[in-house]
Amino acid sequence: MSYLEDIMQGLEKNQEVPKHVQDKVELVLENLPDKKRKVRKNWQRQTAAAAAVMVAISGVLCYSYPTLAARIPLIGKIFEQVEESVPFSGDYSEKAETLIAPEDMEGSKMIVTDAGICVTASEVYCDSVSVFLAAQIEVPEENILKIPSHTLNGKEATADGMYLRGTWMLEGEEQRMLNARMLEGKVIDEHTFAGVLKLDLEDKELKTGTLNLQLTSIGWDQDGTESLDISENMRVDGVWNFTIPFTVDGESVKEIVVNQEENGYTIQKIIVSPYQVVSYVKAPLSRVEKEITRADYERKLGLAEGEEDKTLSYEDFLAEYQTPKMQPCETVICNQDGEFLFANDSSTTSGITTFAVDKKELRTLSVYVLTDVEDYCNEDGSLNRELLSARAVVAAEVDLF
């Protein structure tokens, strides 16, 4: 086992190894089978022992040295590990770009440690709609096994999550905030989390890009907190900055112009990628006819009489309320087999809705725009497709091939 002993010697030369770490590794080495035994019938036992020792040593080093933990084979294969435990599930592993190779771990800018937490940017995929970043977070001093799971897309599948705060931007674009954005995936062990961060793009015409990600805090919940609350009862502030190049997978993405109009509503277009479908709907504009008084402004913002909000003046408040807005509407989509796509992100006033594909086969999409989705549900809460077809303000059949 001189190879393993060499590892420890190399560690001692390059950095100070705490005594408890040294003791644990030496204990593992002392309990190995005699390396002088060469009986072939025992080769499987010896090989298994060697593998076990590597796992044991990796666990010790992972706890004490976050940068060394990146050498564990999880790096470069995070999508493969968690792609079923994220809202936009699918086979990312064959399409994603690897950001860090095993031989390039030492000194890699894709591994950043601060405040005792190591973050590794492992892989990236872009479908022209969003950037999906696979990352590993190592928390050496805290036990993260108690992070509560949440259900995915109304299915039996569950995911774990950690909250990220900071900013992000693409080169040439304005900076955007990360306000408790969730890195969703799963807890690997008591100190390791692997997940995927989804960032939606404004420019859908990109061929390549560079993501500048600046994290300022990492947080998580513990069991016992309300699952719908962003309590972040565990939170660590620090600085984890990354510059991540990516290439857009234009070949796998389709943008289909629909322009189906009825009742003043228009289904403008559909974007379809291997992992998500995005619908764009234009609704009629409505204007607030009521006169907005200063008393309305003060009551809405909880201000005292004559008080002015520091971030929103009365004039800006007035302009915001008097600006015409699209009438609220909701979009529902199902495939040719009647399977409904789960809406992971929607806005009733922007007309843009993002649906998860979740490995469903998509040949034809039925798109329905509704003014009140609850009017189209069965008693069990499922959507009634016949009512959708009959009562939608506008509908369209979109062939993908």
PDB file of C-alpha atoms in Angstrom, residues 71-180:
ATOM      1  CA  ARG A  71     -10.946  14.910  -6.639  1.00  0.00           C
ATOM      2  CA  ILE A  72     -13.755  12.525  -5.768  1.00  0.00           C
ATOM      3  CA  PRO A  73     -15.366  11.172  -8.985  1.00  0.00           C
ATOM      4  CA  LEU A  74     -18.593  13.155  -8.407  1.00  0.00           C
ATOM      5  CA  ILE A  75     -16.942  16.156 -10.064  1.00  0.00           C
ATOM      6  CA  GLY A  76     -17.661  16.196 -13.780  1.00  0.00           C
ATOM      7  CA  LYS A  77     -20.626  13.859 -13.285  1.00  0.00           C
ATOM      8  CA  ILE A  78     -23.019  15.907 -11.180  1.00  0.00           C
ATOM      9  CA  PHE A  79     -25.706  16.062 -13.863  1.00  0.00           C
ATOM     10  CA  GLU A  80     -25.572  12.278 -14.068  1.00  0.00           C
ATOM     11  CA  GLN A  81     -26.095  12.059 -10.304  1.00  0.00           C
ATOM     12  CA  VAL A  82     -28.893  14.611  -9.836  1.00  0.00           C
ATOM     13  CA  GLU A  83     -30.670  15.019 -13.190  1.00  0.00           C
ATOM     14  CA  GLU A  84     -33.670  13.098 -11.846  1.00  0.00           C
ATOM     15  CA  SER A  85     -33.718  15.231  -8.670  1.00  0.00           C
ATOM     16  CA  VAL A  86     -34.199  18.636 -10.298  1.00  0.00           C
ATOM     17  CA  PRO A  87     -37.393  20.378 -11.487  1.00  0.00           C
ATOM     18  CA  PHE A  88     -36.365  20.320 -15.156  1.00  0.00           C
ATOM     19  CA  SER A  89     -35.300  16.688 -15.195  1.00  0.00           C
ATOM     20  CA  GLY A  90     -33.734  14.991 -18.195  1.00  0.00           C
ATOM     21  CA  ASP A  91     -30.545  13.542 -19.583  1.00  0.00           C
ATOM     22  CA  TYR A  92     -28.083  16.421 -19.260  1.00  0.00           C
ATOM     23  CA  SER A  93     -24.988  14.296 -18.866  1.00  0.00           C
ATOM     24  CA  GLU A  94     -24.563  13.631 -22.600  1.00  0.00           C
ATOM     25  CA  LYS A  95     -25.070  17.278 -23.601  1.00  0.00           C
ATOM     26  CA  ALA A  96     -23.360  19.246 -20.826  1.00  0.00           C
ATOM     27  CA  GLU A  97     -19.901  20.806 -21.046  1.00  0.00           C
ATOM     28  CA  THR A  98     -17.431  19.732 -18.365  1.00  0.00           C
ATOM     29  CA  LEU A  99     -15.802  22.708 -16.678  1.00  0.00           C
ATOM     30  CA  ILE A 100     -13.105  20.897 -14.745  1.00  0.00           C
ATOM     31  CA  ALA A 101     -11.136  17.766 -15.575  1.00  0.00           C
ATOM     32  CA  PRO A 102      -9.531  15.452 -12.979  1.00  0.00           C
ATOM     33  CA  GLU A 103      -6.036  16.338 -14.148  1.00  0.00           C
ATOM     34  CA  ASP A 104      -6.770  20.074 -13.809  1.00  0.00           C
ATOM     35  CA  MET A 105      -8.062  20.142 -10.240  1.00  0.00           C
ATOM     36  CA  GLU A 106      -5.042  21.777  -8.662  1.00  0.00           C
ATOM     37  CA  GLY A 107      -5.455  25.547  -8.743  1.00  0.00           C
ATOM     38  CA  SER A 108      -8.618  25.428 -10.857  1.00  0.00           C
ATOM     39  CA  LYS A 109     -10.695  28.609 -10.875  1.00  0.00           C
ATOM     40  CA  MET A 110     -13.770  26.396 -10.895  1.00  0.00           C
ATOM     41  CA  ILE A 111     -13.081  25.495  -7.260  1.00  0.00           C
ATOM     42  CA  VAL A 112     -13.509  28.350  -4.787  1.00  0.00           C
ATOM     43  CA  THR A 113     -13.287  28.088  -1.004  1.00  0.00           C
ATOM     44  CA  ASP A 114     -14.289  30.802   1.454  1.00  0.00           C
ATOM     45  CA  ALA A 115     -15.704  30.890   4.977  1.00  0.00           C
ATOM     46  CA  GLY A 116     -15.031  27.165   5.249  1.00  0.00           C
ATOM     47  CA  ILE A 117     -17.319  26.286   2.317  1.00  0.00           C
ATOM     48  CA  CYS A 118     -15.990  24.928  -0.979  1.00  0.00           C
ATOM     49  CA  VAL A 119     -18.026  25.473  -4.148  1.00  0.00           C
ATOM     50  CA  THR A 120     -17.114  23.640  -7.346  1.00  0.00           C
ATOM     51  CA  ALA A 121     -18.607  24.564 -10.734  1.00  0.00           C
ATOM     52  CA  SER A 122     -18.614  21.175 -12.415  1.00  0.00           C
ATOM     53  CA  GLU A 123     -20.617  21.252 -15.661  1.00  0.00           C
ATOM     54  CA  VAL A 124     -22.762  23.672 -17.645  1.00  0.00           C
ATOM     55  CA  TYR A 125     -25.481  23.385 -20.297  1.00  0.00           C
ATOM     56  CA  CYS A 126     -27.307  26.129 -22.205  1.00  0.00           C
ATOM     57  CA  ASP A 127     -30.358  25.602 -24.426  1.00  0.00           C
ATOM     58  CA  SER A 128     -30.555  29.313 -25.466  1.00  0.00           C
ATOM     59  CA  VAL A 129     -33.366  29.853 -22.954  1.00  0.00           C
ATOM     60  CA  SER A 130     -31.504  29.115 -19.713  1.00  0.00           C
ATOM     61  CA  VAL A 131     -28.085  28.278 -18.346  1.00  0.00           C
ATOM     62  CA  PHE A 132     -28.058  25.136 -16.204  1.00  0.00           C
ATOM     63  CA  LEU A 133     -25.028  25.029 -13.904  1.00  0.00           C
ATOM     64  CA  ALA A 134     -24.159  21.820 -12.039  1.00  0.00           C
ATOM     65  CA  ALA A 135     -22.279  22.541  -8.827  1.00  0.00           C
ATOM     66  CA  GLN A 136     -21.045  20.849  -5.680  1.00  0.00           C
ATOM     67  CA  ILE A 137     -21.047  22.519  -2.269  1.00  0.00           C
ATOM     68  CA  GLU A 138     -18.987  21.144   0.602  1.00  0.00           C
ATOM     69  CA  VAL A 139     -19.830  22.246   4.122  1.00  0.00           C
ATOM     70  CA  PRO A 140     -17.139  20.772   6.395  1.00  0.00           C
ATOM     71  CA  GLU A 141     -18.363  22.030   9.756  1.00  0.00           C
ATOM     72  CA  GLU A 142     -22.105  21.440   9.467  1.00  0.00           C
ATOM     73  CA  ASN A 143     -24.277  18.368   9.038  1.00  0.00           C
ATOM     74  CA  ILE A 144     -26.592  18.902   6.054  1.00  0.00           C
ATOM     75  CA  LEU A 145     -28.376  15.548   6.257  1.00  0.00           C
ATOM     76  CA  LYS A 146     -31.345  17.336   7.845  1.00  0.00           C
ATOM     77  CA  ILE A 147     -32.116  19.481   4.794  1.00  0.00           C
ATOM     78  CA  PRO A 148     -35.842  18.802   4.180  1.00  0.00           C
ATOM     79  CA  SER A 149     -36.837  17.421   0.781  1.00  0.00           C
ATOM     80  CA  HIS A 150     -39.611  18.900  -1.345  1.00  0.00           C
ATOM     81  CA  THR A 151     -41.732  17.256  -4.032  1.00  0.00           C
ATOM     82  CA  LEU A 152     -41.048  17.889  -7.704  1.00  0.00           C
ATOM     83  CA  ASN A 153     -43.662  18.792 -10.287  1.00  0.00           C
ATOM     84  CA  GLY A 154     -46.483  17.224  -8.303  1.00  0.00           C
ATOM     85  CA  LYS A 155     -44.844  13.810  -8.625  1.00  0.00           C
ATOM     86  CA  GLU A 156     -43.423  11.326  -6.155  1.00  0.00           C
ATOM     87  CA  ALA A 157     -39.875  12.474  -6.948  1.00  0.00           C
ATOM     88  CA  THR A 158     -38.267  14.786  -4.398  1.00  0.00           C
ATOM     89  CA  ALA A 159     -35.344  17.191  -4.340  1.00  0.00           C
ATOM     90  CA  ASP A 160     -33.213  18.890  -1.725  1.00  0.00           C
ATOM     91  CA  GLY A 161     -32.163  22.510  -1.952  1.00  0.00           C
ATOM     92  CA  MET A 162     -29.669  25.135  -0.830  1.00  0.00           C
ATOM     93  CA  TYR A 163     -30.224  28.890  -1.139  1.00  0.00           C
ATOM     94  CA  LEU A 164     -27.784  31.060  -3.080  1.00  0.00           C
ATOM     95  CA  ARG A 165     -27.546  34.839  -2.813  1.00  0.00           C
ATOM     96  CA  GLY A 166     -25.436  37.192  -4.875  1.00  0.00           C
ATOM     97  CA  THR A 167     -25.417  38.447  -8.450  1.00  0.00           C
ATOM     98  CA  TRP A 168     -24.948  37.095 -11.947  1.00  0.00           C
ATOM     99  CA  MET A 169     -24.590  38.517 -15.418  1.00  0.00           C
ATOM    100  CA  LEU A 170     -23.557  37.673 -18.934  1.00  0.00           C
ATOM    101  CA  GLU A 171     -20.895  39.725 -20.629  1.00  0.00           C
ATOM    102  CA  GLY A 172     -22.489  42.800 -22.158  1.00  0.00           C
ATOM    103  CA  GLU A 173     -25.669  42.555 -20.052  1.00  0.00           C
ATOM    104  CA  GLU A 174     -26.821  44.186 -16.838  1.00  0.00           C
ATOM    105  CA  GLN A 175     -26.163  42.560 -13.490  1.00  0.00           C
ATOM    106  CA  ARG A 176     -29.030  40.538 -12.066  1.00  0.00           C
ATOM    107  CA  MET A 177     -29.742  39.547  -8.478  1.00  0.00           C
ATOM    108  CA  LEU A 178     -29.755  36.084  -6.959  1.00  0.00           C
ATOM    109  CA  ASN A 179     -32.186  36.452  -4.094  1.00  0.00           C
ATOM    110  CA  ALA A 180     -32.323  33.112  -2.277  1.00  0.00           C
TER     111      ALA A 180
END
